Short mmCIF file of C-alpha atoms in Angstrom, two decimals:
data_model
loop_
_atom_site.label_atom_id
_atom_site.label_comp_id
_atom_site.label_asym_id
_atom_site.label_seq_id
_atom_site.Cartn_x
_atom_site.Cartn_y
_atom_site.Cartn_z
CA MET A 273 120.56 -98.39 110.06
CA HIS A 274 122.37 -95.38 111.52
CA TYR A 275 119.74 -92.74 111.34
CA LYS A 276 120.69 -89.00 111.25
CA PHE A 277 117.28 -87.41 111.20
CA THR A 278 114.16 -88.13 113.38
CA ILE A 279 110.77 -86.81 112.30
CA ILE A 280 108.61 -86.27 115.45
CA VAL A 281 104.88 -86.73 114.87
CA PRO A 282 102.63 -85.62 117.78
CA VAL A 283 99.31 -87.53 117.82
CA TYR A 284 96.10 -86.74 119.66
CA ASN A 285 92.96 -88.49 118.47
CA GLU A 286 94.04 -88.83 114.83
CA GLU A 287 92.89 -92.37 114.02
CA ASP A 288 91.44 -91.15 110.67
CA ASN A 289 94.78 -89.80 109.54
CA LEU A 290 97.34 -92.35 110.72
CA GLU A 291 97.37 -94.75 107.85
CA ARG A 292 97.90 -91.80 105.47
CA VAL A 293 100.66 -90.53 107.75
CA GLU A 294 102.30 -93.93 107.47
CA GLN A 295 102.12 -93.97 103.76
CA GLU A 296 103.44 -90.35 103.35
CA LEU A 297 106.25 -90.73 105.73
CA LEU A 298 107.27 -94.11 104.45
CA ALA A 299 107.40 -92.66 100.94
CA TYR A 300 109.47 -89.75 102.25
CA THR A 301 112.05 -92.02 104.01
CA LYS A 302 112.81 -93.49 100.52
CA ILE A 303 113.76 -90.07 99.06
CA ALA A 304 115.09 -88.36 102.15
CA THR A 305 118.49 -86.72 101.79
CA LEU A 306 119.51 -88.32 105.12
CA PRO A 307 118.68 -91.65 106.73
CA THR A 308 115.47 -90.88 108.47
CA CYS A 309 113.36 -92.43 111.18
CA VAL A 310 109.92 -91.52 112.63
CA LEU A 311 108.92 -91.11 116.27
CA PHE A 312 105.18 -90.88 117.03
CA VAL A 313 104.40 -89.20 120.34
CA ASN A 314 100.92 -90.18 121.42
CA ASP A 315 99.61 -87.37 123.62
CA GLY A 316 97.16 -89.58 125.53
CA SER A 317 94.69 -90.16 122.73
CA LYS A 318 91.23 -91.44 123.66
CA ASP A 319 90.45 -93.05 120.29
CA ASN A 320 92.08 -95.94 118.36
CA SER A 321 95.25 -93.99 117.59
CA GLN A 322 97.59 -96.06 119.86
CA GLN A 323 96.49 -99.41 118.32
CA LEU A 324 97.12 -98.03 114.91
CA ILE A 325 100.49 -96.57 115.93
CA GLU A 326 101.64 -99.90 117.31
CA THR A 327 100.60 -101.75 114.17
CA ILE A 328 102.44 -99.22 112.05
CA CYS A 329 105.55 -99.47 114.14
CA ASN A 330 105.48 -103.28 114.13
CA ARG A 331 105.59 -103.40 110.33
CA ASN A 332 108.13 -100.58 109.77
CA ASP A 333 111.56 -100.77 111.36
CA ALA A 334 112.11 -97.00 111.04
CA PHE A 335 109.03 -96.13 113.00
CA ASN A 336 108.85 -95.96 116.77
CA TYR A 337 106.54 -94.43 119.39
CA ILE A 338 106.15 -93.11 122.90
CA LEU A 339 102.82 -92.97 124.68
CA PHE A 340 101.89 -90.39 127.31
CA LYS A 341 99.97 -91.66 130.29
CA ASP A 342 97.73 -88.53 130.07
CA ASN A 343 97.02 -85.75 127.59
CA ARG A 344 99.65 -83.09 128.17
CA GLY A 345 99.39 -80.92 125.05
CA LEU A 346 101.19 -80.31 121.80
CA SER A 347 104.16 -78.50 123.39
CA ALA A 348 104.84 -81.38 125.68
CA ALA A 349 104.62 -83.90 122.89
CA ILE A 350 107.10 -82.02 120.81
CA LYS A 351 109.54 -81.52 123.74
CA ALA A 352 109.28 -85.24 124.63
CA GLY A 353 110.11 -86.09 121.01
CA PHE A 354 113.21 -83.84 121.20
CA ASP A 355 114.30 -85.57 124.46
CA TYR A 356 113.77 -89.11 123.21
CA ALA A 357 115.31 -88.70 119.80
CA ASP A 358 118.93 -89.89 119.41
CA THR A 359 119.88 -88.43 116.05
CA GLU A 360 121.85 -85.26 115.29
CA LEU A 361 118.83 -83.65 113.63
CA VAL A 362 115.17 -83.59 114.64
CA GLY A 363 112.13 -82.50 112.66
CA TYR A 364 108.50 -82.02 113.47
CA ILE A 365 105.31 -82.40 111.43
CA ASP A 366 101.68 -82.51 112.42
CA SER A 367 99.71 -85.70 111.92
CA ASP A 368 97.01 -83.83 110.00
CA LEU A 369 99.47 -83.75 107.05
CA GLN A 370 98.58 -80.20 106.00
CA THR A 371 102.25 -79.89 105.17
CA ASP A 372 104.16 -82.21 102.82
CA PRO A 373 106.89 -84.42 104.32
CA GLN A 374 108.78 -84.22 101.07
CA ASP A 375 109.48 -80.52 101.90
CA PHE A 376 111.73 -81.67 104.71
CA ASN A 377 114.35 -81.96 102.00
CA LEU A 378 114.02 -78.22 101.31
CA LEU A 379 114.74 -77.58 105.01
CA LEU A 380 117.53 -80.07 105.27
CA GLU A 381 119.29 -78.28 102.36
CA GLN A 382 119.72 -75.21 104.63
CA ILE A 383 120.26 -76.76 108.08
CA GLY A 384 124.08 -76.89 107.74
CA ASP A 385 124.44 -73.14 108.10
CA TYR A 386 121.61 -72.76 110.57
CA ASP A 387 120.46 -74.28 113.82
CA LEU A 388 116.68 -74.19 113.02
CA VAL A 389 115.03 -74.03 109.66
CA THR A 390 111.28 -73.66 109.68
CA GLY A 391 108.65 -73.80 106.91
CA VAL A 392 106.46 -70.84 106.15
CA ARG A 393 103.03 -71.63 104.65
CA ALA A 394 103.20 -69.38 101.53
CA ASP A 395 99.63 -70.21 100.39
CA ARG A 396 97.62 -71.37 103.41
CA LYS A 397 94.50 -73.50 102.78
CA ASP A 398 92.70 -72.71 106.06
CA SER A 399 89.58 -70.71 106.81
CA PHE A 400 89.58 -66.94 106.84
CA VAL A 401 89.11 -66.85 110.66
CA LYS A 402 92.04 -69.26 111.21
CA ASN A 403 94.33 -67.43 108.81
CA MET A 404 93.50 -63.99 110.30
CA SER A 405 93.86 -65.15 113.97
CA SER A 406 97.27 -66.75 113.11
CA LYS A 407 98.37 -63.68 111.29
CA ILE A 408 97.54 -61.34 114.25
CA ALA A 409 99.11 -63.84 116.71
CA ASN A 410 102.29 -63.96 114.70
CA GLY A 411 102.46 -60.17 114.56
CA ILE A 412 102.09 -59.88 118.35
CA ARG A 413 104.70 -62.59 118.91
CA ARG A 414 107.21 -60.91 116.53
CA ALA A 415 106.75 -57.64 118.45
CA PHE A 416 107.70 -59.44 121.72
CA THR A 417 110.46 -61.81 120.42
CA HIS A 418 111.91 -60.00 117.50
CA ASP A 419 112.56 -63.34 115.87
CA GLY A 420 111.66 -62.15 112.40
CA MET A 421 109.52 -65.19 111.66
CA ASP A 422 106.34 -64.89 109.74
CA ASP A 423 104.77 -68.22 110.59
CA THR A 424 106.11 -69.93 113.70
CA GLY A 425 102.96 -72.11 113.79
CA CYS A 426 103.98 -73.88 110.55
CA PRO A 427 104.19 -77.59 111.54
CA LEU A 428 107.29 -78.34 109.51
CA LYS A 429 110.69 -77.68 111.13
CA VAL A 430 114.22 -79.04 111.31
CA ILE A 431 116.45 -78.38 114.31
CA LYS A 432 119.91 -79.44 115.31
CA ALA A 433 119.28 -81.86 118.21
CA ASP A 434 121.69 -80.24 120.65
CA TYR A 435 119.79 -77.00 120.42
CA ALA A 436 116.36 -78.73 120.60
CA LYS A 437 117.29 -80.59 123.71
CA ARG A 438 118.26 -77.45 125.59
CA ILE A 439 114.82 -75.88 125.06
CA PRO A 440 112.99 -75.68 128.37
CA MET A 441 109.57 -77.24 128.67
CA PHE A 442 106.62 -74.84 128.82
CA LYS A 443 103.10 -74.59 127.46
CA GLY A 444 103.06 -72.76 124.12
CA LEU A 445 106.55 -73.96 123.32
CA HIS A 446 105.63 -74.85 119.74
CA ARG A 447 105.02 -71.19 118.88
CA PHE A 448 108.37 -70.08 120.25
CA LEU A 449 110.83 -72.57 118.84
CA PRO A 450 112.74 -70.03 116.60
CA ALA A 451 112.86 -67.55 119.54
CA MET A 452 114.21 -70.26 121.79
CA ILE A 453 117.00 -71.06 119.39
CA LEU A 454 117.87 -67.31 119.30
CA LEU A 455 118.16 -67.32 123.06
CA GLN A 456 120.86 -69.92 122.61
CA ASN A 457 122.69 -67.56 120.15
CA GLY A 458 121.66 -69.96 117.29
CA LYS A 459 120.84 -69.01 113.77
CA ILE A 460 117.37 -69.47 112.22
CA LEU A 461 115.86 -69.39 108.69
CA GLN A 462 112.37 -69.77 107.20
CA VAL A 463 111.75 -71.47 103.83
CA PRO A 464 108.40 -71.39 101.86
CA VAL A 465 106.70 -74.84 101.87
CA LYS A 466 103.45 -76.24 100.48
CA HIS A 467 100.19 -76.28 102.53
CA PHE A 468 97.00 -78.38 102.10
CA PRO A 469 93.55 -78.27 103.66
CA ARG A 470 92.82 -80.83 106.43
CA ILE A 471 90.98 -83.80 104.89
CA ALA A 472 90.43 -85.94 107.97
CA GLY A 473 90.10 -85.55 111.75
CA THR A 474 89.35 -82.27 113.53
CA ALA A 475 91.53 -79.27 114.42
CA LYS A 476 92.61 -79.18 118.05
CA PHE A 477 93.06 -75.41 118.32
CA GLY A 478 90.40 -72.70 118.39
CA LEU A 479 90.45 -68.90 118.60
CA TRP A 480 91.67 -68.89 122.18
CA ASN A 481 94.56 -71.21 121.39
CA ARG A 482 95.69 -69.16 118.35
CA LEU A 483 95.19 -65.63 119.65
CA ILE A 484 94.60 -64.99 123.34
CA GLY A 485 96.77 -67.93 124.60
CA PRO A 486 99.86 -66.90 122.60
CA LEU A 487 99.50 -63.28 123.78
CA MET A 488 99.74 -64.51 127.37
CA ASP A 489 102.70 -66.80 126.49
CA CYS A 490 104.62 -63.78 125.14
CA PHE A 491 104.86 -62.32 128.65
CA ALA A 492 106.16 -65.64 129.86
CA TYR A 493 108.76 -65.58 127.09
CA LEU A 494 109.96 -62.14 128.11
CA TRP A 495 110.39 -63.36 131.71
CA MET A 496 112.32 -66.44 130.43
CA LYS A 497 114.46 -64.30 128.18
CA LYS A 498 115.46 -62.09 131.08
CA LYS A 499 116.41 -65.18 133.18
CA TYR A 500 117.89 -67.39 130.48
CA ILE A 501 121.46 -68.59 131.04
CA ASN A 502 123.95 -69.45 128.28
CA TYR A 503 127.30 -71.15 129.05
CA THR A 504 130.12 -72.48 127.03
CA VAL A 505 132.40 -75.32 128.27
CA SER A 506 136.00 -74.61 127.39
CA LYS A 507 137.50 -77.90 128.66
CA SER A 508 136.29 -81.19 130.04
CA SER A 509 137.84 -84.55 131.07
CA LYS A 510 134.79 -86.50 129.83
#
């Protein structure tokens, strides 16, 4: 099948979630508005995740994987997915399934006029501390980037692949995807999506990751924005 949309699923020690991920994503591929495939990016898991991923991929033609030699973090996993995908559109969803894969269709409805469409968790089902730290972090990030996004941490996004592949690799990348599209003079949009509580596995981010780390990343973004180069090719023999 000629796929047009790749869903990237970063995985780090998610053995308790992977069979449900398979079921939910397989169900989505049957109703997706575009021919869709799935790419697991195993970020050096220490549990049984890789064995489960290989079993899942062996019984589903639309599922593939890449495995990191070592744990390199969520941003590296997302960027590797962008680099390895060979479809015109790429998406991203967390393996904890706190967002609904079926909501990809809501984002795909809008992607024609935009270069990135991101979900915004309208009714988050997280703890008070997690919600407040994310709200504060988003406010700080907006003040630095002026991207206008309310929830860049929402793990449900669709991006045109030519924009995604030009995003430079850096830690904290996953919080700055809309801002990085704006640096390329792209257009971005946010769409309300459903959100669910985590029912298996454990969260990989604490207060530092959600609040202090992103503040430091904002200064790195400002440096990158100052140095970022855009170019347009007017003619080529290739």
